[in-house]
XYZ file of C-alpha atoms in Angstrom:
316
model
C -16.741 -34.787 -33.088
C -17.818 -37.891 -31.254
C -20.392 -36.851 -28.178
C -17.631 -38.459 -25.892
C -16.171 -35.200 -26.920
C -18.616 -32.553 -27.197
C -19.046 -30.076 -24.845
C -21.474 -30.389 -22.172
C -21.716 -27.013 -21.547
C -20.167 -23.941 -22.942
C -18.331 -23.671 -19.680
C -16.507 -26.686 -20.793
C -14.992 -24.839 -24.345
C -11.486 -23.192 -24.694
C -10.671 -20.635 -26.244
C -11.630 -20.006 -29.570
C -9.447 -18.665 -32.000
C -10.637 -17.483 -35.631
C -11.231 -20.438 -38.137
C -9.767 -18.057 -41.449
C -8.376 -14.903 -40.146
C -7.960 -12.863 -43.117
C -5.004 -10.587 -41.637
C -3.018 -11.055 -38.351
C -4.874 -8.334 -36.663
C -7.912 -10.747 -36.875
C -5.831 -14.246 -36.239
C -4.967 -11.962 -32.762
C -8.701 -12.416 -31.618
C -9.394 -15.044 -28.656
C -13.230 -15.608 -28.405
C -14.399 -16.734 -24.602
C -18.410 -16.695 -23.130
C -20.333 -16.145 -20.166
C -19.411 -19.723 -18.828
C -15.618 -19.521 -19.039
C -15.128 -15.837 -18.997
C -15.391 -15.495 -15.566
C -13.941 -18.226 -13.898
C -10.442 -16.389 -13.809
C -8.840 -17.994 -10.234
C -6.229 -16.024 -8.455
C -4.261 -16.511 -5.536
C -5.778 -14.188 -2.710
C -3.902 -11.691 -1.191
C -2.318 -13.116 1.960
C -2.964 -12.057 5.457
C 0.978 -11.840 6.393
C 3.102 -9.574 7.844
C 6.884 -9.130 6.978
C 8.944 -8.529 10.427
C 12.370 -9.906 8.952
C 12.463 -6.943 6.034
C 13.074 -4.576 8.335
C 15.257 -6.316 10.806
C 17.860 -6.631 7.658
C 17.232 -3.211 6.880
C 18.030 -1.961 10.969
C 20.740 -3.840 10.986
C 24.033 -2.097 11.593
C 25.842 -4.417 9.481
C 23.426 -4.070 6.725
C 24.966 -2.216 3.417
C 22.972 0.509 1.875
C 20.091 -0.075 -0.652
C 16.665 -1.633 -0.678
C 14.693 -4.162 1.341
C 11.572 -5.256 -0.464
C 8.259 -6.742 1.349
C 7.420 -8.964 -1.879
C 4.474 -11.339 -2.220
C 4.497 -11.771 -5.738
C 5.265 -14.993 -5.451
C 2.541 -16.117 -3.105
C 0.106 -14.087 -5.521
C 1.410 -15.328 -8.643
C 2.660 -11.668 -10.013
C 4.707 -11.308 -13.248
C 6.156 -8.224 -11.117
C 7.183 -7.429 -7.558
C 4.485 -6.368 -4.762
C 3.256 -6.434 -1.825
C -0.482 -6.243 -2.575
C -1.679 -6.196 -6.137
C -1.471 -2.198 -6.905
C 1.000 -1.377 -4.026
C 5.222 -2.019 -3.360
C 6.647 -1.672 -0.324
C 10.526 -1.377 0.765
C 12.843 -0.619 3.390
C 15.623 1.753 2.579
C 18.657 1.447 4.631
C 21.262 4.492 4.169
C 24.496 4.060 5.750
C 25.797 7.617 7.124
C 27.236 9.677 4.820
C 26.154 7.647 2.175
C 23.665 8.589 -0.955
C 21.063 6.359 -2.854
C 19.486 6.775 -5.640
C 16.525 5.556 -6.759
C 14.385 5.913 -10.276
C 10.859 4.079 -9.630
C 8.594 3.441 -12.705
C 5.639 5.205 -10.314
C 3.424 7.607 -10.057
C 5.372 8.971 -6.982
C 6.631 7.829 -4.005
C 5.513 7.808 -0.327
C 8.541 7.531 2.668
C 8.348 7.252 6.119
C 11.569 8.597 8.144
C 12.133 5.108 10.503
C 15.584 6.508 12.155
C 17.939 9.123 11.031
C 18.421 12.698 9.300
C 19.281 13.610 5.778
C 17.890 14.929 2.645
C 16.080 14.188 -0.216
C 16.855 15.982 -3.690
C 13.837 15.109 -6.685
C 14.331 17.531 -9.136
C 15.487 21.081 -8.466
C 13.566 20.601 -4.903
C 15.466 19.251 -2.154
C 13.723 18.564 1.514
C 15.376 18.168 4.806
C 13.724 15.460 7.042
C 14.323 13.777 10.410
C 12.634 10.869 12.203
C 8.755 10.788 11.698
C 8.317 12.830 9.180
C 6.356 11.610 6.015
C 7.235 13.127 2.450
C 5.641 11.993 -0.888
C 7.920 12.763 -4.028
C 6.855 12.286 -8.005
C 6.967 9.610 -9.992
C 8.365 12.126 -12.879
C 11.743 12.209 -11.750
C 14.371 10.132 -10.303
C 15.401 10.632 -6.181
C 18.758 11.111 -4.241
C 18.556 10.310 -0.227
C 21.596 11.437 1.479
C 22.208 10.172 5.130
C 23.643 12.792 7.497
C 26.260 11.565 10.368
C 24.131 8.423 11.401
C 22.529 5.560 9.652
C 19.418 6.286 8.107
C 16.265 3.696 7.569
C 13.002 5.215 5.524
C 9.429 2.985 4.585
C 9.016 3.344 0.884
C 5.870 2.370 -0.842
C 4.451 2.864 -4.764
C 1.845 2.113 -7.153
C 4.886 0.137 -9.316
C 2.513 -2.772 -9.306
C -0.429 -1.023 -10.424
C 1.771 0.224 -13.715
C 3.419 -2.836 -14.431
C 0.019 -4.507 -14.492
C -0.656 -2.150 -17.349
C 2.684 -2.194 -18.600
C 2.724 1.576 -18.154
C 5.773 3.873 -17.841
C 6.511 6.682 -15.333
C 4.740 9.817 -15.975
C 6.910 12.438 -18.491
C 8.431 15.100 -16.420
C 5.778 17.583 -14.986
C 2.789 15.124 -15.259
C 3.042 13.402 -12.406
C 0.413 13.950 -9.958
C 2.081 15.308 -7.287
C 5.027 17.346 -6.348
C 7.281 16.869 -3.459
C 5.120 17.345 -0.143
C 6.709 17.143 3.323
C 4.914 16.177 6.424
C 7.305 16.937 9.339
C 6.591 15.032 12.091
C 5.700 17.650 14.806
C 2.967 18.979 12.406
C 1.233 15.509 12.111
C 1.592 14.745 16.142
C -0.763 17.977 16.373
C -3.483 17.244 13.358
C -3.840 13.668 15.536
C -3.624 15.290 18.876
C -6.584 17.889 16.977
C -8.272 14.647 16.185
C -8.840 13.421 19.865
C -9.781 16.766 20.974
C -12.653 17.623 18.698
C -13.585 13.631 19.161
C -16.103 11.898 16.856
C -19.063 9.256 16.837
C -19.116 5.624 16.379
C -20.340 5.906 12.386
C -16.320 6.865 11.731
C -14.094 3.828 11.918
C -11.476 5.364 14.204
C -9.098 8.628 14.457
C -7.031 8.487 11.689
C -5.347 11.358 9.925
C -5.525 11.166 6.018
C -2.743 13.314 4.247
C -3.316 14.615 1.224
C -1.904 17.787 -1.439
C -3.155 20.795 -2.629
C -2.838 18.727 -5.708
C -4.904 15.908 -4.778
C -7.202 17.763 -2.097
C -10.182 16.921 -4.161
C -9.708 13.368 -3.696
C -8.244 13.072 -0.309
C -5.765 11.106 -1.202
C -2.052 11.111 -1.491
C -1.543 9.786 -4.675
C -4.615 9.327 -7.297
C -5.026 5.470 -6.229
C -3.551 5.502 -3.035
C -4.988 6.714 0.239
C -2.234 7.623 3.212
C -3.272 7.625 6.471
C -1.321 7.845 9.953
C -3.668 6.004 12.601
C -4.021 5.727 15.965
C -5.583 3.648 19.033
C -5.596 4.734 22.543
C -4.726 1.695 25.215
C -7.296 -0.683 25.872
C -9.458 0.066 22.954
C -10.444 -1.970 20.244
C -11.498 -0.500 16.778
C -15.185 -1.488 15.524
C -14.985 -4.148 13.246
C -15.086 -3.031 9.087
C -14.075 -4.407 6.054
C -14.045 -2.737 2.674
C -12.614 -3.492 -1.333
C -8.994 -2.084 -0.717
C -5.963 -3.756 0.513
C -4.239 -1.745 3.598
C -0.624 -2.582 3.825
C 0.140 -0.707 6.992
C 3.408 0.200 8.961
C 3.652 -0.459 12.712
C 5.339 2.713 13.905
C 4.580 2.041 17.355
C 2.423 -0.480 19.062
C 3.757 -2.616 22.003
C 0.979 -5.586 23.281
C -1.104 -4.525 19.981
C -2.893 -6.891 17.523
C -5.453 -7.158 14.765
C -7.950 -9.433 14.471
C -8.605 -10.432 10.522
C -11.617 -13.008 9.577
C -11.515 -13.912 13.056
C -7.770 -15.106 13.220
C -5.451 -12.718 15.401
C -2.023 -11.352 13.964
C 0.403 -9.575 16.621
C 2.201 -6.633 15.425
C 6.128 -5.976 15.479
C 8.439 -3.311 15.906
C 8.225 -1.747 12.244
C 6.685 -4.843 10.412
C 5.127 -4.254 7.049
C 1.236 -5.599 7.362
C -1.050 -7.071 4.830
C -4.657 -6.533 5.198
C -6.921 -8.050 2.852
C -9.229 -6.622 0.635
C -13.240 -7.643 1.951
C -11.767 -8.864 5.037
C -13.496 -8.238 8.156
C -10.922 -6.908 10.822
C -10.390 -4.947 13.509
C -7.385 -3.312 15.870
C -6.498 -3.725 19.404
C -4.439 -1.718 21.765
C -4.015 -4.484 25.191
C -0.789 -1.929 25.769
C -0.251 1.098 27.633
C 0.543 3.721 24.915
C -1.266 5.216 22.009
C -0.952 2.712 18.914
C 0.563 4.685 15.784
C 0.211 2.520 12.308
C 0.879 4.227 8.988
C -1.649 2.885 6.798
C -1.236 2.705 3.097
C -4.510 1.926 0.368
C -5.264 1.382 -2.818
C -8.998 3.304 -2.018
C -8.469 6.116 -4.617
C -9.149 2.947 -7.359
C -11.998 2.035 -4.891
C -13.317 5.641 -4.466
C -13.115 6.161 -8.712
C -14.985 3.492 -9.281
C -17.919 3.728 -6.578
C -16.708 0.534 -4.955
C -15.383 0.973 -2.299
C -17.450 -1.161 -0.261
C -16.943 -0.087 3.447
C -19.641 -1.367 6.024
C -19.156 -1.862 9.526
C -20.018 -5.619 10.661
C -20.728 -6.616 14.440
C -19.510 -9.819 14.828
């Protein structure tokens, strides 16, 4: 090799592949170092949020099926997402009508957006109404029946975080979770519970985490993903934090409300899908004159599993 063409550095080499592989399980091996192991580049996780998904999905006009908030493009995914673990998705239901759906997930996490009806997973059917939150398993496939008016539900996975792995659904009864209903009057009095007992500036706001008595251990809803409902009185703004997980939130209700990520300032909408990213330093603000409600959705249980979650408060 002339020096032209040597290496400065081994930072410089490809990959190496085996000179006489004696079998193909050997001529499979790729052979990298400390200098271009770890220069993997990715497209970051955009700060975005995705206000015309749900427009099409409240449409009147709009058929039923699924909306999806997808980013894979912008993050360079072989696989639909919002963040990198986590899927999010409108569901519109017309009234009267039934959709099915069969998500290679752990389980499933809905929010009820407008409407009545039912869901059926398994031999366990729920009834649910506007602002109630139910998680079903991953184990199964779902039926949503609409009542006698048009029905719109939030739907979020982990489908990301298996087809990373290029993992299937759980085999019936493994899955994680069973179907768990959070009817909306219940959670307006664990937040109300919240603001009366009150807490100190070392906890990052007054948010109610949902969990199982599956999953009670770790807090979370799902074994990677933390569900939270949060809120923010008028005129306050939460301390600024940042920590490892993405939060891809749901504005359920937040009128002259914005956040303020890495110093740049996003505006919320009506039922917009928001991207927070991971190690970004952000806050919320309430400049309205009603209690902010934002369902917030993380990937913390990977965070929390592997010590890493990261979470500081910075002043700014």
């Amino acid at each position: 090799m002339p020096d032209s063409a040597r290496p400065q550095s081994i930072a410089d080499l490809p990959a190496q592949i085996p000179a006489a592989p004696a079998s193909e399980a050997e001529s499979r091996a790729r052979y990298f170092n400390t200098g271009n192991a770890f220069n993997v580049i990715l497209p970051p996780v955009p700060d975005t949020a995705f206000s015309e998904e749900p427009q099409r999905a409240l449409d009147p006009s709009a058929p039923t099926g699924l909306v999806a908030c997808d980013a894979s493009g912008v993050m360079e995914c072989d696989f639909p997402a919002t963040s990198p673990f986590v899927l999010a998705r409108y569901a519109r239901i017309n009234a009267g009508d039934t959709l099915d759906v069969n998500f290679v997930a752990s389980g499933v996490v809905h929010y009820v957006i407008q409407g009545t009806g039912s869901t059926t997973s398994g031999a366990e059917t729920i009834n649910w109404g506007p602002g109630d939150i139910f998680v079903t398993p991953g184990d199964c496939g779902q039926s949503h029946k609409a009542n006698d008016a048009d029905v719109v539900l939030w739907v979020v996975t982990n489908e990301p975080q298996l087809a990373f792995e290029n993992l299937q659904a759980p085999a019936p009864g493994d899955a994680p979770t069973e179907v768990v209903h959070y009817p909306a009057a219940e959670i307006d009095k664990q937040v109300a519970l919240l603001y009366e007992v009150g807490r100190g500036e070392d906890i990052a706001g007054s948010a109610l985490i949902l969990s199982s008595d599956k999953q009670e251990a770790s807090r979370n809803m799902l074994p990677t993903l933390t569900v939270a409902m949060n809120s923010l009185p008028p005129g306050v703004t939460q301390r600024p934090h940042r920590h490892n997980s993405v939060a891809v939130s749901l504005v359920i209700r937040g009128e002259n409300c914005y956040s303020t990520i890495d110093g740049r300032k996003k505006h919320w909408s009506p039922w917009a899908t928001t991207i927070t990213p991971p190690v970004s330093v952000h806050s919320h603000t309430n400049a309205g004159d009603e209690q902010a409600l934002f369902l917030i959705i993380q990937d913390g249980g990977l965070f929390y599993h592997a010590r890493a979650m990261g979470f500081e408060f910075v002043e700014e």
